[in-house]
């Protein structure tokens, strides 16, 4: 199975593609980011284009994304509306989609992060890059 | 059927030909009325005089059909129709309600930030077609159409599969990368990137007539073949260095030094922080709008004793930014530099 993890911050969409039949046999195919501009007149179309591109390129069976719950009013358009577009694109392409909150990632004294870093023997993943990869990795269990 | 003739006013199968829009690579494009669906469309008509060879034309419809994207003109279908006893192949397409970028450039100035925004969106389309294994091979302002304010890539008439061998000179020559001028050149992502760089150059520099413009460049043919044309072309004084760097990288003579895919080039454009979108009202009178700041105007005021460049913020004169000069050249230099400095942050 191939999963795509998505974590969004201002002007950057971080993504990670993980493949494996289960977490214990998984490999990271790619982790990266796509830039966008929050001030764009066509922001929602830009999100649509980016998500279509990622799905066309990596052909995931499942998409998992980070939902940030404690955001400010002015962040809603890119932190939340973008996820509505992601859900729509996944539905149109027949791809399963799941969400996890930012607290889910750091729950139990960052146990998932420790498990992730132990398995991949790497601490090079940080912030949104880490979140996207961890989400994609855990999505293999779904 | 002679595609050079204007057949407006005639019927072609279910289509009533309203207006000839132009000649594409190997056919004519018309605005038509589809008498069955009762809607206006665009069709491209290609001569199919030899029925045994007609299947070769099918790619005109089949290739862009594979590339259905928000920023690519949609293909509805293709069919062979008899017209006055001759066979033609018709590609049924979405009709864009705006002009091509080439025609817009002939009529008005497109600001640097608008140009970047248009090319940024076309890069989504180009990346998508590359992911489908299709190289467009004919990216130029004439093939970018505006539709309800959105740019769309059109005319896949020269497109080919990624990695196909192409005969030399079978490209849009002035946008062709130097590696395409040899025998057995290969259609690569980097060849489209090169053409995109040339397209962006023409847009940000506001070149209304490209062929006329090139006539003023000495040894232009040699420069094109060597991939050095971009280094010899003048740059408008209002184009920021960061923007020109993107163009130069996209048009680098060596494919390995260019952006390796359309996403990489788009990300470079997205990283620029657009500030003021400058509109040219008159030669020496510009207006700038932005999301986060006052509306600016800059103009040259000529009086007997002095020449002043006046800058206003929301209509109020800015004494910090306004300057006096002894000659017009210096004043224009200051004005253009001010526009350049405020175009991106």
Short mmCIF file of C-alpha atoms in Angstrom, two decimals:
data_model
loop_
_atom_site.label_atom_id
_atom_site.label_comp_id
_atom_site.label_asym_id
_atom_site.label_seq_id
_atom_site.Cartn_x
_atom_site.Cartn_y
_atom_site.Cartn_z
CA UNK A 1 0.00 0.00 0.00
CA UNK A 2 1.10 3.56 -0.65
CA UNK A 3 0.03 6.41 1.61
CA UNK A 4 0.37 10.16 1.29
CA UNK A 5 0.70 12.34 4.39
CA UNK A 6 -0.14 16.04 4.23
CA UNK A 7 0.69 18.80 6.73
CA UNK A 8 0.00 22.41 5.83
CA UNK A 9 1.50 25.63 7.14
CA UNK A 10 1.49 29.16 5.82
CA UNK A 11 2.82 29.21 2.22
CA UNK A 12 3.99 25.57 2.39
CA UNK A 13 2.30 22.21 1.86
CA UNK A 14 4.47 19.42 3.22
CA UNK A 15 3.91 15.93 1.91
CA UNK A 16 5.37 12.51 2.39
CA UNK A 17 4.87 9.27 0.51
CA UNK A 18 5.32 6.01 2.44
CA UNK A 19 4.95 2.50 1.04
CA UNK A 20 4.61 -0.90 2.71
CA UNK A 21 2.17 -3.64 3.58
CA UNK A 22 2.45 -2.68 7.24
CA UNK A 23 4.32 -0.17 9.40
CA UNK A 24 7.12 -2.63 10.14
CA UNK A 25 8.03 -3.04 6.47
CA UNK A 26 7.51 0.54 5.36
CA UNK A 27 9.88 2.68 3.33
CA UNK A 28 9.76 6.41 2.78
CA UNK A 29 9.49 7.09 -0.96
CA UNK A 30 9.75 10.87 -0.75
CA UNK A 31 9.22 13.79 1.58
CA UNK A 32 8.99 17.31 0.25
CA UNK A 33 7.09 20.53 0.13
CA UNK A 34 5.17 22.59 -2.39
CA UNK A 35 5.01 26.35 -2.09
CA UNK A 36 1.83 28.34 -2.45
CA UNK A 37 0.84 31.94 -1.69
CA UNK A 38 -1.80 32.66 0.91
CA UNK A 39 -2.61 35.98 -0.83
CA UNK A 40 -3.35 34.30 -4.17
CA UNK A 41 -6.64 35.32 -5.82
CA UNK A 42 -7.06 31.69 -6.84
CA UNK A 43 -6.04 30.10 -3.54
CA UNK A 44 -8.61 27.28 -3.58
CA UNK A 45 -7.84 26.48 -7.22
CA UNK A 46 -4.14 26.46 -6.35
CA UNK A 47 -4.80 23.93 -3.56
CA UNK A 48 -6.84 21.84 -5.98
CA UNK A 49 -4.02 21.92 -8.54
CA UNK A 50 -1.38 20.98 -5.97
CA UNK A 51 -3.39 18.07 -4.54
CA UNK A 52 -4.30 16.76 -8.01
CA UNK A 53 -0.61 16.93 -8.92
CA UNK A 54 0.48 15.01 -5.80
CA UNK A 55 -2.18 12.33 -6.30
CA UNK A 56 -1.40 11.98 -10.02
CA UNK A 57 2.32 11.76 -9.32
CA UNK A 58 2.34 9.37 -6.38
CA UNK A 59 -0.95 7.43 -6.84
CA UNK A 60 -1.60 6.79 -3.12
CA UNK A 61 -4.29 4.39 -1.88
CA UNK A 62 -4.82 6.47 1.25
CA UNK A 63 -4.29 10.10 2.22
CA UNK A 64 -3.82 11.20 5.83
CA UNK A 65 -3.65 14.84 6.85
CA UNK A 66 -2.98 16.94 9.93
CA UNK A 67 -5.84 19.03 11.25
CA UNK A 68 -4.67 21.94 13.38
CA UNK A 69 -7.38 22.84 15.87
CA UNK A 70 -5.97 25.93 17.58
CA UNK A 71 -5.65 28.36 14.72
CA UNK A 72 -6.44 32.03 14.33
CA UNK A 73 -9.31 33.45 12.30
CA UNK A 74 -7.02 34.71 9.50
CA UNK A 75 -5.45 31.24 9.14
CA UNK A 76 -8.73 29.48 8.38
CA UNK A 77 -8.60 29.94 4.60
CA UNK A 78 -5.33 28.09 4.18
CA UNK A 79 -5.28 25.83 7.27
CA UNK A 80 -8.88 24.54 7.06
CA UNK A 81 -10.46 25.38 3.70
CA UNK A 82 -7.49 23.70 2.01
CA UNK A 83 -8.44 20.45 3.75
CA UNK A 84 -11.96 20.71 2.36
CA UNK A 85 -10.42 20.87 -1.12
CA UNK A 86 -8.20 17.89 -0.25
CA UNK A 87 -11.25 15.86 0.81
CA UNK A 88 -13.04 16.79 -2.43
CA UNK A 89 -10.06 15.84 -4.62
CA UNK A 90 -9.68 12.49 -2.82
CA UNK A 91 -13.39 11.78 -3.24
CA UNK A 92 -13.21 12.58 -6.95
CA UNK A 93 -10.26 10.20 -7.35
CA UNK A 94 -11.77 7.45 -5.18
CA UNK A 95 -9.02 7.66 -2.56
CA UNK A 96 -9.62 6.96 1.13
CA UNK A 97 -8.84 9.95 3.34
CA UNK A 98 -8.37 10.23 7.11
CA UNK A 99 -7.50 13.07 9.47
CA UNK A 100 -5.59 13.38 12.72
CA UNK A 101 -5.25 16.38 14.97
CA UNK A 102 -1.89 17.91 15.82
CA UNK A 103 -2.41 16.67 19.39
CA UNK A 104 -2.78 13.08 18.13
CA UNK A 105 0.75 13.32 16.72
CA UNK A 106 2.30 14.45 20.03
CA UNK A 107 0.04 12.44 22.38
CA UNK A 108 1.45 10.16 25.15
CA UNK A 109 4.64 12.16 25.58
CA UNK A 110 5.45 12.05 21.87
CA UNK A 111 5.35 8.24 21.84
CA UNK A 112 4.50 8.08 18.12
CA UNK A 113 7.40 10.36 17.23
CA UNK A 114 9.81 8.24 19.27
CA UNK A 115 8.49 5.08 17.60
CA UNK A 116 8.89 6.73 14.19
CA UNK A 117 12.44 7.91 14.87
CA UNK A 118 13.44 4.49 16.19
CA UNK A 119 12.02 2.64 13.19
CA UNK A 120 13.53 4.90 10.55
CA UNK A 121 16.67 5.49 12.64
CA UNK A 122 16.50 9.15 11.75
CA UNK A 123 15.82 12.40 13.46
CA UNK A 124 16.23 14.48 10.33
CA UNK A 125 12.48 15.01 9.94
CA UNK A 126 11.24 18.18 11.62
CA UNK A 127 7.97 20.01 12.11
CA UNK A 128 5.58 19.69 9.13
CA UNK A 129 7.92 17.30 7.30
CA UNK A 130 7.88 15.03 10.35
CA UNK A 131 4.11 15.35 10.72
CA UNK A 132 3.45 14.48 7.06
CA UNK A 133 5.77 11.44 7.16
CA UNK A 134 4.44 10.18 10.48
CA UNK A 135 0.85 10.54 9.26
CA UNK A 136 1.64 8.62 6.07
CA UNK A 137 3.41 5.90 8.10
CA UNK A 138 0.56 5.41 10.56
CA UNK A 139 -1.96 5.44 7.68
CA UNK A 140 -0.55 2.07 6.57
CA UNK A 141 -2.36 0.57 9.58
CA UNK A 142 -5.75 1.79 8.34
CA UNK B 1 -10.69 22.01 -48.00
CA UNK B 2 -8.13 24.78 -48.01
CA UNK B 3 -7.62 25.70 -44.35
CA UNK B 4 -6.24 29.11 -45.30
CA UNK B 5 -9.66 30.19 -46.59
CA UNK B 6 -12.19 31.66 -44.17
CA UNK B 7 -15.33 29.47 -44.24
CA UNK B 8 -17.29 31.49 -41.67
CA UNK B 9 -21.02 31.34 -42.33
CA UNK B 10 -20.89 27.71 -43.56
CA UNK B 11 -22.08 24.54 -41.88
CA UNK B 12 -19.67 21.72 -41.14
CA UNK B 13 -21.67 18.71 -39.93
CA UNK B 14 -23.43 19.78 -36.75
CA UNK B 15 -21.30 22.93 -36.49
CA UNK B 16 -22.19 26.35 -37.83
CA UNK B 17 -18.92 28.22 -38.40
CA UNK B 18 -19.32 31.64 -36.77
CA UNK B 19 -15.85 33.13 -36.95
CA UNK B 20 -12.36 32.09 -37.88
CA UNK B 21 -10.13 32.58 -34.85
CA UNK B 22 -6.85 31.78 -36.55
CA UNK B 23 -4.62 29.18 -38.05
CA UNK B 24 -3.06 26.70 -35.64
CA UNK B 25 0.01 24.59 -36.35
CA UNK B 26 -1.59 22.47 -39.06
CA UNK B 27 -5.21 23.56 -39.10
CA UNK B 28 -7.71 26.36 -38.74
CA UNK B 29 -9.56 27.23 -35.52
CA UNK B 30 -13.14 28.49 -35.60
CA UNK B 31 -15.69 29.71 -33.09
CA UNK B 32 -18.76 27.60 -33.88
CA UNK B 33 -22.32 26.96 -32.81
CA UNK B 34 -23.02 23.30 -31.99
CA UNK B 35 -26.53 22.95 -33.41
CA UNK B 36 -27.31 19.79 -31.42
CA UNK B 37 -26.25 20.98 -27.97
CA UNK B 38 -27.09 24.62 -28.68
CA UNK B 39 -23.78 25.95 -27.32
CA UNK B 40 -20.78 27.78 -28.67
CA UNK B 41 -17.51 25.91 -28.91
CA UNK B 42 -14.18 26.12 -30.66
CA UNK B 43 -13.18 23.57 -33.26
CA UNK B 44 -9.90 22.92 -34.96
CA UNK B 45 -10.18 21.71 -38.54
CA UNK B 46 -7.40 19.61 -40.03
CA UNK B 47 -7.19 18.39 -43.60
CA UNK B 48 -7.59 14.61 -43.84
CA UNK B 49 -7.29 14.23 -47.59
CA UNK B 50 -5.84 10.72 -47.33
CA UNK B 51 -8.32 8.58 -45.34
CA UNK B 52 -5.63 5.92 -44.74
CA UNK B 53 -3.46 8.51 -43.01
CA UNK B 54 -6.28 10.18 -41.09
CA UNK B 55 -5.63 8.14 -37.95
CA UNK B 56 -2.33 10.05 -37.58
CA UNK B 57 -4.37 13.15 -36.83
CA UNK B 58 -6.23 11.49 -33.96
CA UNK B 59 -3.47 12.47 -31.52
CA UNK B 60 -4.57 16.10 -31.98
CA UNK B 61 -7.60 15.17 -29.88
CA UNK B 62 -6.37 12.11 -27.99
CA UNK B 63 -3.28 13.69 -26.39
CA UNK B 64 -4.94 16.77 -24.87
CA UNK B 65 -7.92 14.61 -23.86
CA UNK B 66 -5.52 12.71 -21.59
CA UNK B 67 -4.52 16.03 -20.03
CA UNK B 68 -7.78 17.23 -18.53
CA UNK B 69 -6.83 19.97 -16.12
CA UNK B 70 -8.13 23.28 -14.77
CA UNK B 71 -5.53 25.13 -16.83
CA UNK B 72 -5.75 23.18 -20.08
CA UNK B 73 -8.38 23.82 -22.77
CA UNK B 74 -10.81 20.90 -22.56
CA UNK B 75 -11.23 18.55 -25.51
CA UNK B 76 -14.76 17.24 -26.07
CA UNK B 77 -13.96 14.85 -28.90
CA UNK B 78 -12.73 14.38 -32.44
CA UNK B 79 -14.42 13.15 -35.63
CA UNK B 80 -13.95 12.90 -39.35
CA UNK B 81 -16.50 14.94 -41.31
CA UNK B 82 -17.08 15.36 -45.03
CA UNK B 83 -17.01 18.98 -46.20
CA UNK B 84 -17.77 19.74 -49.87
CA UNK B 85 -16.82 16.15 -50.74
CA UNK B 86 -13.50 16.31 -48.86
CA UNK B 87 -12.70 14.76 -45.51
CA UNK B 88 -11.57 16.86 -42.57
CA UNK B 89 -10.72 15.93 -39.02
CA UNK B 90 -12.46 18.12 -36.45
CA UNK B 91 -11.28 18.55 -32.86
CA UNK B 92 -14.17 19.74 -30.69
CA UNK B 93 -12.88 22.01 -27.88
CA UNK B 94 -13.90 24.30 -25.06
CA UNK B 95 -14.22 27.92 -26.19
CA UNK B 96 -12.16 30.33 -24.08
CA UNK B 97 -13.94 33.66 -23.70
CA UNK B 98 -10.79 35.76 -23.49
CA UNK B 99 -7.85 36.56 -25.70
CA UNK B 100 -4.50 34.86 -26.00
CA UNK B 101 -1.59 36.36 -24.07
CA UNK B 102 0.02 37.21 -27.41
CA UNK B 103 -2.98 39.35 -28.37
CA UNK B 104 -3.20 40.91 -24.91
CA UNK B 105 0.48 41.89 -25.15
CA UNK B 106 -0.29 43.62 -28.45
CA UNK B 107 -2.95 45.71 -26.74
CA UNK B 108 -1.66 46.47 -23.27
CA UNK B 109 1.07 46.10 -20.71
CA UNK B 110 0.82 43.06 -18.43
CA UNK B 111 2.44 43.79 -15.07
CA UNK B 112 5.34 41.69 -13.81
CA UNK B 113 3.22 40.23 -11.00
CA UNK B 114 0.31 39.41 -13.32
CA UNK B 115 2.75 37.74 -15.70
CA UNK B 116 4.23 35.69 -12.87
CA UNK B 117 0.75 34.68 -11.75
CA UNK B 118 -0.25 33.57 -15.26
CA UNK B 119 2.92 31.56 -15.80
CA UNK B 120 2.61 30.10 -12.28
CA UNK B 121 -0.81 28.71 -13.16
CA UNK B 122 0.32 27.45 -16.58
CA UNK B 123 3.12 25.59 -14.76
CA UNK B 124 0.45 23.54 -12.99
CA UNK B 125 -0.88 22.52 -16.42
CA UNK B 126 2.57 21.77 -17.80
CA UNK B 127 3.51 19.64 -14.78
CA UNK B 128 0.24 17.74 -15.12
CA UNK B 129 0.83 17.01 -18.81
CA UNK B 130 4.39 15.92 -18.02
CA UNK B 131 3.01 13.53 -15.40
CA UNK B 132 0.85 12.07 -18.18
CA UNK B 133 4.03 11.62 -20.23
CA UNK B 134 3.20 14.42 -22.68
CA UNK B 135 5.59 17.17 -23.79
CA UNK B 136 3.74 20.18 -25.22
CA UNK B 137 6.59 21.45 -27.48
CA UNK B 138 4.81 24.66 -28.42
CA UNK B 139 4.53 26.78 -25.27
CA UNK B 140 4.28 30.44 -26.23
CA UNK B 141 2.04 33.44 -25.47
CA UNK B 142 -0.20 32.60 -28.46
CA UNK B 143 -1.03 29.24 -26.89
CA UNK B 144 -2.06 30.63 -23.50
CA UNK B 145 -5.70 31.67 -23.58
CA UNK B 146 -7.56 33.58 -20.90
CA UNK B 147 -10.91 32.11 -19.89
CA UNK B 148 -12.91 33.91 -17.19
CA UNK B 149 -9.65 35.35 -15.92
CA UNK B 150 -7.91 31.97 -15.78
CA UNK B 151 -5.03 31.16 -18.09
CA UNK B 152 -5.35 27.92 -20.04
CA UNK B 153 -2.81 26.11 -22.15
CA UNK B 154 -4.02 25.31 -25.67
CA UNK B 155 -2.90 23.69 -28.92
CA UNK B 156 -1.26 20.34 -28.30
CA UNK B 157 -0.77 20.01 -32.07
CA UNK B 158 3.00 19.57 -31.78
CA UNK B 159 2.91 17.60 -28.53
CA UNK B 160 4.61 14.26 -28.26
CA UNK B 161 5.35 11.53 -25.74
CA UNK B 162 8.17 12.16 -23.28
CA UNK B 163 11.39 10.70 -24.69
CA UNK B 164 10.26 10.62 -28.33
CA UNK B 165 12.84 11.45 -30.96
CA UNK B 166 12.02 14.68 -32.81
CA UNK B 167 13.34 15.90 -36.13
CA UNK B 168 15.47 19.03 -35.71
CA UNK B 169 13.74 22.35 -36.42
CA UNK B 170 10.32 20.77 -35.84
CA UNK B 171 9.81 23.04 -32.85
CA UNK B 172 8.63 26.62 -32.37
CA UNK B 173 12.11 27.84 -33.26
CA UNK B 174 12.52 30.96 -31.13
CA UNK B 175 11.42 29.05 -28.00
CA UNK B 176 13.36 25.90 -28.84
CA UNK B 177 16.10 24.74 -26.51
CA UNK B 178 19.56 24.42 -28.13
CA UNK B 179 19.64 20.63 -27.73
CA UNK B 180 16.69 20.35 -30.13
CA UNK B 181 18.70 21.59 -33.12
CA UNK B 182 20.59 18.34 -33.59
CA UNK B 183 19.62 15.09 -35.24
CA UNK B 184 17.65 12.70 -33.03
CA UNK B 185 16.80 15.34 -30.44
CA UNK B 186 14.62 14.05 -27.65
CA UNK B 187 11.47 15.59 -26.21
CA UNK B 188 12.27 16.20 -22.55
CA UNK B 189 10.71 18.08 -19.67
CA UNK B 190 13.59 20.57 -19.90
CA UNK B 191 12.64 21.55 -23.47
CA UNK B 192 9.22 22.70 -22.25
CA UNK B 193 10.87 24.50 -19.32
CA UNK B 194 13.02 26.41 -21.80
CA UNK B 195 9.94 27.49 -23.77
CA UNK B 196 8.24 28.57 -20.54
CA UNK B 197 11.25 30.71 -19.68
CA UNK B 198 11.07 32.43 -23.06
CA UNK B 199 7.33 32.94 -22.60
CA UNK B 200 7.90 34.54 -19.20
CA UNK B 201 10.63 36.76 -20.68
CA UNK B 202 8.26 38.06 -23.35
CA UNK B 203 5.53 38.72 -20.80
CA UNK B 204 7.48 40.55 -18.09
CA UNK B 205 9.28 42.64 -20.69
CA UNK B 206 6.00 43.51 -22.43
CA UNK B 207 7.12 42.53 -25.93
CA UNK B 208 4.18 43.20 -28.21
CA UNK B 209 5.64 41.97 -31.49
CA UNK B 210 8.15 39.18 -30.93
CA UNK B 211 9.22 38.68 -34.56
CA UNK B 212 9.79 42.41 -35.05
CA UNK B 213 11.65 42.56 -31.75
CA UNK B 214 13.98 39.73 -32.81
CA UNK B 215 14.80 41.52 -36.07
CA UNK B 216 16.69 44.04 -33.93
CA UNK B 217 18.91 41.35 -32.40
CA UNK B 218 22.14 40.73 -34.39
CA UNK B 219 22.89 37.09 -35.30
CA UNK B 220 19.62 35.95 -33.81
CA UNK B 221 19.60 32.56 -35.59
CA UNK B 222 23.05 31.66 -34.31
CA UNK B 223 22.12 32.76 -30.80
CA UNK B 224 18.97 30.61 -30.83
CA UNK B 225 20.85 27.50 -31.96
CA UNK B 226 23.58 28.12 -29.35
CA UNK B 227 20.99 28.71 -26.61
CA UNK B 228 22.50 32.13 -25.92
CA UNK B 229 19.62 34.31 -27.07
CA UNK B 230 18.40 35.05 -23.55
CA UNK B 231 21.81 36.44 -22.56
CA UNK B 232 21.71 38.97 -25.40
CA UNK B 233 18.15 40.18 -24.99
CA UNK B 234 17.59 43.50 -23.20
CA UNK B 235 15.79 43.46 -19.86
CA UNK B 236 13.18 46.06 -19.03
CA UNK B 237 14.34 48.35 -16.17
CA UNK B 238 11.22 47.46 -14.14
CA UNK B 239 11.91 43.70 -14.05
CA UNK B 240 13.34 42.68 -10.65
CA UNK B 241 16.61 40.71 -10.68
CA UNK B 242 14.95 37.77 -8.89
CA UNK B 243 12.47 37.43 -11.75
CA UNK B 244 15.18 37.64 -14.39
CA UNK B 245 17.18 34.99 -12.53
CA UNK B 246 14.21 32.60 -12.84
CA UNK B 247 14.03 33.30 -16.59
CA UNK B 248 17.77 32.80 -17.06
CA UNK B 249 17.74 29.51 -15.20
CA UNK B 250 14.74 28.24 -17.19
CA UNK B 251 16.49 29.25 -20.44
CA UNK B 252 19.96 28.00 -19.55
CA UNK B 253 21.77 26.55 -22.57
CA UNK B 254 22.51 23.36 -20.62
CA UNK B 255 19.40 21.31 -19.80
CA UNK B 256 20.95 20.06 -16.54
CA UNK B 257 21.19 23.65 -15.29
CA UNK B 258 17.50 24.38 -15.89
CA UNK B 259 14.64 23.62 -13.54
CA UNK B 260 14.17 19.86 -13.68
CA UNK B 261 10.39 20.00 -13.66
CA UNK B 262 7.57 22.51 -13.83
CA UNK B 263 6.88 22.19 -10.09
CA UNK B 264 10.43 23.29 -9.29
CA UNK B 265 10.02 26.37 -11.48
CA UNK B 266 6.59 27.10 -9.99
CA UNK B 267 7.97 26.80 -6.46
CA UNK B 268 10.64 29.36 -7.37
CA UNK B 269 7.92 31.76 -8.53
CA UNK B 270 5.75 31.08 -5.45
CA UNK B 271 8.69 31.99 -3.20
CA UNK B 272 8.79 35.50 -4.63
CA UNK B 273 6.68 37.77 -2.47
CA UNK B 274 4.64 39.94 -4.82
CA UNK B 275 4.18 43.43 -3.44
CA UNK B 276 2.90 46.07 -5.89
CA UNK B 277 1.15 45.23 -9.14
CA UNK B 278 2.02 48.19 -11.34
CA UNK B 279 -0.30 49.35 -14.08
CA UNK B 280 1.03 51.65 -16.81
CA UNK B 281 -1.47 54.49 -17.28
CA UNK B 282 0.83 56.56 -19.50
CA UNK B 283 4.48 56.33 -20.42
CA UNK B 284 5.53 58.29 -17.33
CA UNK B 285 2.52 57.63 -15.12
CA UNK B 286 2.10 54.34 -13.23
CA UNK B 287 -0.31 53.12 -10.57
CA UNK B 288 0.47 50.36 -8.08
CA UNK B 289 -1.95 48.25 -6.05
CA UNK B 290 -1.19 45.81 -3.29
CA UNK B 291 -2.89 43.60 -0.71
CA UNK B 292 -1.12 45.12 2.26
CA UNK B 293 -0.35 48.78 1.78
CA UNK B 294 -1.52 52.08 0.34
CA UNK B 295 -2.30 52.49 -3.33
CA UNK B 296 0.67 54.18 -4.99
CA UNK B 297 1.04 56.41 -8.00
CA UNK B 298 4.30 57.51 -9.51
CA UNK B 299 4.66 60.05 -12.27
CA UNK B 300 7.05 62.58 -13.74
CA UNK B 301 6.16 66.24 -13.41
CA UNK B 302 8.07 68.48 -15.82
CA UNK B 303 8.43 72.18 -15.03
CA UNK B 304 10.64 74.94 -16.39
CA UNK B 305 13.34 74.69 -13.74
CA UNK B 306 13.11 71.09 -12.67
CA UNK B 307 11.86 67.62 -13.35
CA UNK B 308 10.21 65.89 -10.42
CA UNK B 309 9.26 62.28 -9.82
CA UNK B 310 6.19 62.39 -7.61
CA UNK B 311 5.15 59.41 -5.54
CA UNK B 312 1.78 59.36 -3.82
CA UNK B 313 0.35 56.99 -1.24
CA UNK B 314 -3.46 56.84 -1.36
CA UNK B 315 -3.37 60.18 -3.20
CA UNK B 316 -1.11 61.92 -0.63
CA UNK B 317 2.30 62.98 -1.82
CA UNK B 318 5.19 61.12 -0.21
CA UNK B 319 8.05 63.55 0.42
CA UNK B 320 10.40 60.67 1.30
CA UNK B 321 9.95 58.91 -2.03
CA UNK B 322 9.50 61.93 -4.32
CA UNK B 323 12.70 63.29 -5.89
CA UNK B 324 13.84 66.18 -8.13
CA UNK B 325 16.15 65.73 -11.10
CA UNK B 326 17.94 67.89 -13.63
CA UNK B 327 17.20 65.70 -16.63
CA UNK B 328 14.45 63.40 -17.79
CA UNK B 329 16.66 60.35 -18.22
CA UNK B 330 17.66 60.38 -14.54
CA UNK B 331 14.05 60.92 -13.54
CA UNK B 332 12.88 57.95 -15.60
CA UNK B 333 15.69 55.82 -14.22
CA UNK B 334 14.56 56.67 -10.68
CA UNK B 335 10.91 55.97 -11.52
CA UNK B 336 11.64 52.59 -13.09
CA UNK B 337 13.94 51.65 -10.23
CA UNK B 338 11.21 52.57 -7.73
CA UNK B 339 8.74 50.36 -9.61
CA UNK B 340 11.27 47.53 -9.73
CA UNK B 341 12.07 47.77 -6.00
CA UNK B 342 8.39 47.68 -5.02
CA UNK B 343 7.22 44.94 -7.38
CA UNK B 344 8.38 42.15 -5.09
CA UNK B 345 9.38 42.34 -1.44
#
